[in-house]
Tab-separated table of C-alpha atoms in Angstrom:
chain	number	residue	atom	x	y	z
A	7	UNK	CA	61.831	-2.144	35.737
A	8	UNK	CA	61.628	-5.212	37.546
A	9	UNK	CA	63.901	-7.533	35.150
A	10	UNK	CA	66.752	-4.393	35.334
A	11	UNK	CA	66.853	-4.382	38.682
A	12	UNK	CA	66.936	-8.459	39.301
A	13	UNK	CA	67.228	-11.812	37.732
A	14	UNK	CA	63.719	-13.325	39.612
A	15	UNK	CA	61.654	-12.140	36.076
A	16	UNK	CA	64.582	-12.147	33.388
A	17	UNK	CA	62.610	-14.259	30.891
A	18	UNK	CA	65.289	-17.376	30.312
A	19	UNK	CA	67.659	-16.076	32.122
A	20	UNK	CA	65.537	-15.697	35.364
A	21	UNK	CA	65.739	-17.566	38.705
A	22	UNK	CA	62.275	-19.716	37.955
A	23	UNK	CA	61.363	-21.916	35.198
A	24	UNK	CA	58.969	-24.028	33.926
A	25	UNK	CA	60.309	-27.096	36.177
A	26	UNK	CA	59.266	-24.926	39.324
A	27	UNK	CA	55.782	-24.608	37.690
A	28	UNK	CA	54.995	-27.801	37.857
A	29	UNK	CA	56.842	-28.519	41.124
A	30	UNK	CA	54.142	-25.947	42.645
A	31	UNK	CA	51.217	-27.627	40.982
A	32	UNK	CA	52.516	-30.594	42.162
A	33	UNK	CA	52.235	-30.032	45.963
A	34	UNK	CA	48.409	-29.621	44.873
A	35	UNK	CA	47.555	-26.591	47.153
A	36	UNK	CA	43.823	-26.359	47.803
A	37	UNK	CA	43.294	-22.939	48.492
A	38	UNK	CA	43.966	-19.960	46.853
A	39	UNK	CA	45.928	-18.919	50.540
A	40	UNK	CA	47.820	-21.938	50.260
A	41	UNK	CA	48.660	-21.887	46.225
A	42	UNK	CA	50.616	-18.240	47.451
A	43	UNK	CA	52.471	-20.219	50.676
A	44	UNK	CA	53.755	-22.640	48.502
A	45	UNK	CA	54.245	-20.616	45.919
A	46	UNK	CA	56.533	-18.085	48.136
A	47	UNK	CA	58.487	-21.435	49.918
A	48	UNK	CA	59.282	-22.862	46.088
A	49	UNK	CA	60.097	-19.584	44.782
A	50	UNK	CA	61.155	-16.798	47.146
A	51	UNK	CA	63.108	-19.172	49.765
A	52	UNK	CA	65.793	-19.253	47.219
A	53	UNK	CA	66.534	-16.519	46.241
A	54	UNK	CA	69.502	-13.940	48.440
A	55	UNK	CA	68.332	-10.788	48.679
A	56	UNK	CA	65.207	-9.298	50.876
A	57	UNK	CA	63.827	-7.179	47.825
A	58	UNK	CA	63.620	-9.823	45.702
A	59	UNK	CA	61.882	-11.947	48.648
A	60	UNK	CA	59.469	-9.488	48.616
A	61	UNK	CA	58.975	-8.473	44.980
A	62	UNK	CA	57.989	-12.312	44.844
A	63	UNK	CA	55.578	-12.165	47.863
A	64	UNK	CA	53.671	-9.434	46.651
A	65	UNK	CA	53.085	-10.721	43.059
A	66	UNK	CA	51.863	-13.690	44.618
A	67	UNK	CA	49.652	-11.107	46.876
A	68	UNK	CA	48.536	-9.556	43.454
A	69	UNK	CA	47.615	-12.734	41.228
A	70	UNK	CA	46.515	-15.048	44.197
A	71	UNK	CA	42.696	-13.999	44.225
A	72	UNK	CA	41.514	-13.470	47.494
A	73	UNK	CA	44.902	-13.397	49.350
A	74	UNK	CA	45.498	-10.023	51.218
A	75	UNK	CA	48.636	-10.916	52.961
A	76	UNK	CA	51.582	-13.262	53.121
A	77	UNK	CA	52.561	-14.119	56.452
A	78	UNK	CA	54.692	-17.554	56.540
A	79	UNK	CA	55.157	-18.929	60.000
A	80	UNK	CA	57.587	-22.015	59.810
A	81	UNK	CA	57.009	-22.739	63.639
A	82	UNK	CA	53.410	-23.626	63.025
A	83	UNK	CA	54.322	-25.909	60.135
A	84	UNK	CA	52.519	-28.997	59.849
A	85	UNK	CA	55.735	-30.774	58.656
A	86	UNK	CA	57.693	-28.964	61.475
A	87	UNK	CA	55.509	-30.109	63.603
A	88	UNK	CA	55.115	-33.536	62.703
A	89	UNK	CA	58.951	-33.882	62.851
A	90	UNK	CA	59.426	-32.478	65.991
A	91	UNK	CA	56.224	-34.823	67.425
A	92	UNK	CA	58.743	-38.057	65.980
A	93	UNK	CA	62.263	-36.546	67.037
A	94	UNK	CA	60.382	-36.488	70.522
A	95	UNK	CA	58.830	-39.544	70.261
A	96	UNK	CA	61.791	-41.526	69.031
A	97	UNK	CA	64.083	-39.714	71.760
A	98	UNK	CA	61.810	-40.965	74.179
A	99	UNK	CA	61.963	-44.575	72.763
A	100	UNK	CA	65.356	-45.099	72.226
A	101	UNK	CA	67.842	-42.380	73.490
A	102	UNK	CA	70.935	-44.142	72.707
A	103	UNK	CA	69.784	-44.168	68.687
A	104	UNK	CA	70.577	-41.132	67.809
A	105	UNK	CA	72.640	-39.482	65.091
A	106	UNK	CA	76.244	-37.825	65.292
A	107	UNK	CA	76.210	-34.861	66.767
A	108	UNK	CA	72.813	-35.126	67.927
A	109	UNK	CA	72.329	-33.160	71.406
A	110	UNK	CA	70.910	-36.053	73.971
A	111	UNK	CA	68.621	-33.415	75.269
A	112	UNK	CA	66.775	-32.767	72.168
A	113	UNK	CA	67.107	-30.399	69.416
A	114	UNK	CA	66.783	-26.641	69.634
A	115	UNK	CA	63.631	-25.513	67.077
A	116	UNK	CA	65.112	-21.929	66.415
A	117	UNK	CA	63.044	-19.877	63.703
A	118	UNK	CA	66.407	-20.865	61.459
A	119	UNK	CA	65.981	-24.365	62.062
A	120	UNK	CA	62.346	-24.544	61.502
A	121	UNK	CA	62.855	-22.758	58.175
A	122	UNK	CA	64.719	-25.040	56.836
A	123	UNK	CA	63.287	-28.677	58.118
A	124	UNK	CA	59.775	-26.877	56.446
A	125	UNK	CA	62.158	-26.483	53.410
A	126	UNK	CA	63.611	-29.854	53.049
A	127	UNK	CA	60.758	-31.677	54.347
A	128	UNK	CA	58.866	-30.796	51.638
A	129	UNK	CA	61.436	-31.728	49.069
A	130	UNK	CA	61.279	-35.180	50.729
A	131	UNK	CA	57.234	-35.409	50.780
A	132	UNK	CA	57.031	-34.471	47.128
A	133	UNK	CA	60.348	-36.641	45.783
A	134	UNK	CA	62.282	-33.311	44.806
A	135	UNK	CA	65.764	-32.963	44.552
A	136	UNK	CA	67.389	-30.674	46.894
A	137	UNK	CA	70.422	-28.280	47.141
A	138	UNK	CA	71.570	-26.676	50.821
A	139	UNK	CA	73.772	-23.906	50.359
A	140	UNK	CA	75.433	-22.434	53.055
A	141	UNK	CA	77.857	-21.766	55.558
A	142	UNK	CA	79.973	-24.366	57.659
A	143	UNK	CA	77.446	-25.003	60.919
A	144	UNK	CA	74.144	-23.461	59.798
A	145	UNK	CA	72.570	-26.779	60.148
A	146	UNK	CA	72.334	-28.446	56.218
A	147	UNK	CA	73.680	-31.694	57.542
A	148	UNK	CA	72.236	-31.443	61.367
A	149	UNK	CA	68.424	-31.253	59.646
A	150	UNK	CA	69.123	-33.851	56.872
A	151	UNK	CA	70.426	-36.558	59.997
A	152	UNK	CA	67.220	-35.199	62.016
A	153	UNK	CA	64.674	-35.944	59.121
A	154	UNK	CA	66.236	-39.452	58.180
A	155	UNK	CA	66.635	-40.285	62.276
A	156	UNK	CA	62.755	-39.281	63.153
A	157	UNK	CA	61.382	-41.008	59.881
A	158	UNK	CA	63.639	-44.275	60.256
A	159	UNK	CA	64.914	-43.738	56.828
A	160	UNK	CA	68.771	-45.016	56.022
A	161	UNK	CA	71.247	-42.096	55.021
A	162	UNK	CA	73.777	-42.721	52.501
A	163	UNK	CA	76.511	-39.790	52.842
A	164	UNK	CA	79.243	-39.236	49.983
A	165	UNK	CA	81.721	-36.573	50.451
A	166	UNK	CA	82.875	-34.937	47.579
A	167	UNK	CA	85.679	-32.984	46.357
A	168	UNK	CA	87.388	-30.709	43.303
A	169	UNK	CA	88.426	-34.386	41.824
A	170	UNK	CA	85.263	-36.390	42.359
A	171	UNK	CA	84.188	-38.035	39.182
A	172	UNK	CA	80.661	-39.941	38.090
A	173	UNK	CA	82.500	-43.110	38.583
A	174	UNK	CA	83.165	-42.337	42.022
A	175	UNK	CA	79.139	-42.421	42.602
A	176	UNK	CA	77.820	-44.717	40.023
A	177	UNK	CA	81.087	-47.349	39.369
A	178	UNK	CA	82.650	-48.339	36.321
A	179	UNK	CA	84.442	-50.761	34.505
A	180	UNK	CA	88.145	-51.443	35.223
A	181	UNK	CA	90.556	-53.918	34.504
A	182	UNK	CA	90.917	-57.292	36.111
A	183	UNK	CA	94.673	-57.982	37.549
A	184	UNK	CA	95.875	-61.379	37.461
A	185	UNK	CA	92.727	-62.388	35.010
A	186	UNK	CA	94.660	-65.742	34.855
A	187	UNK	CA	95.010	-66.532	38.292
A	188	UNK	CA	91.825	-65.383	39.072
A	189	UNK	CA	90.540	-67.929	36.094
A	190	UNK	CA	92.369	-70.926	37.546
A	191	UNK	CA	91.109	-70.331	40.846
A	192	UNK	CA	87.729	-70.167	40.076
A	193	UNK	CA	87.904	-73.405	37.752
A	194	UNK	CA	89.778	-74.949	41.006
A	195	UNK	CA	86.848	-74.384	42.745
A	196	UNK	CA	84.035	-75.429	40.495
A	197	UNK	CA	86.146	-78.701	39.837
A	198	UNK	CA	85.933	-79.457	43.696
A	199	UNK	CA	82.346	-78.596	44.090
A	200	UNK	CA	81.854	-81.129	41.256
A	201	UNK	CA	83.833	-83.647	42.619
A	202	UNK	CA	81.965	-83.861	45.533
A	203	UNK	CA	78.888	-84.690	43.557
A	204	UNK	CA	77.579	-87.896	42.507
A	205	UNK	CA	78.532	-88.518	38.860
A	206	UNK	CA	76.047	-88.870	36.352
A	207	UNK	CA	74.067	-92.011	35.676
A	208	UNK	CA	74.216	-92.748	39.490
A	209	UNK	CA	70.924	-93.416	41.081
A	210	UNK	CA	70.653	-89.670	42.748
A	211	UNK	CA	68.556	-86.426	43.064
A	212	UNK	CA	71.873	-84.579	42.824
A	213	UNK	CA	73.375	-86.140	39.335
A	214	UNK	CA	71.385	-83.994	37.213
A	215	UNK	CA	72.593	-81.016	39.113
A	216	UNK	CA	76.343	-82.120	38.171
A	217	UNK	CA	75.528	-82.179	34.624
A	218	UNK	CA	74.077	-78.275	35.147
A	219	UNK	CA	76.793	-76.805	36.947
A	220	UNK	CA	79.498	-78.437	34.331
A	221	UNK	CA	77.914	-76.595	31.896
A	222	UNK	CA	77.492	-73.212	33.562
A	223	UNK	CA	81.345	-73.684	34.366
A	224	UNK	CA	82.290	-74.714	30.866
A	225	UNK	CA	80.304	-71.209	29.514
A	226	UNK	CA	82.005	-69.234	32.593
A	227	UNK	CA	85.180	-70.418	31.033
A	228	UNK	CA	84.401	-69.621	27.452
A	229	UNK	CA	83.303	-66.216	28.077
A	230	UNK	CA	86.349	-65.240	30.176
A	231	UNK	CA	88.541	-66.678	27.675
């Protein structure tokens, strides 16, 4: 009944897989209270619709021995809190250091907002890649700013579109204009770095070097050729 009316346990084709298994097992819950939490913030935070929310809470209720209820609380998280305890501290420290958009005053901690630093925060604590969905404003790039900011961790933003392409992110090899030019410049240079130099069989530390950088000019050349 359960796999007609949803995709959350439609055997391959459902919502979780084997990867979330071991994403769950790898945030190492202690308790059999805390094996459901996480369990119900990896599984059920993704998924659209309330039922299905709540289909997934109460087989965690079911299977999770000793757990009578499922009450998550974001605004008591330990990694909300902890963030909030930097944001403040680091507001207090340097004011002016703060990201784009970032209110001077502080940020507001709604219930939303709380939801998803827990969320992300977690994703960052247990090196797991991470997908916001949603609408323009909710606050995906406001919390991602907030957690780099209070953290003092450097973020790297690429904005992408219909035509973005793996090159765009990773590089790639193009074609060198004016390879020629390019060529006799660099032998130009070499030639008066050597010239300066004292030239070999001199009585000096540097002679040997002249002999060395020669070479690794002469292969430079050969290769390019």
């Amino acid at each position: 009944t359960r796999r007609s009316q949803g995709s959350i346990f439609a055997g391959k084709k459902s919502f979780m897989t084997v990867r979330d298994l071991l994403r769950w097992a790898n945030r190492k819950p202690g308790t059999p209270i805390e094996l459901a939490h996480e369990g119900f913030i990896l599984l059920a935070e993704r998924l659209r619709k309330d039922s299905d929310r709540e289909e997934v809470r109460n087989a965690l209720i079911k299977h999770c021995r000793g757990v009578k209820e499922l009450v998550v609380d974001y605004t008591t998280d330990p990694l909300v809190l902890e963030a909030q305890e930097k944001c403040a501290k680091r507001l207090a420290e340097d004011p002016d250091s703060v990201p784009p958009g970032f209110p001077k005053g502080g940020l507001s901690w709604t219930d939303a907002m709380c939801r998803l630093c827990a969320l992300v925060a977690r994703c960052i604590k247990f090196d797991e890649p991470c997908l916001l969905v949603g609408e323009t404003g909710c606050g995906k790039t406001t919390i991602v700013q907030v957690l780099t900011w209070a953290f003092g961790q450097t973020l790297s933003a690429l904005n992408c579109h219909q035509n973005s392409e793996t090159a765009d992110f990773v590089g790639s090899l193009r074609p060198v204009r004016g390879r020629d030019r390019a060529l006799d410049d660099m032998v130009a240079q070499a030639s008066a770095a050597l010239a300066e130099l004292p030239a070999p069989g001199e009585e000096d530390d540097f002679a040997d070097l002249r002999l060395v950088l020669e070479a690794m000019v002469a292969r430079t050349i050969l290769r390019t050729c």
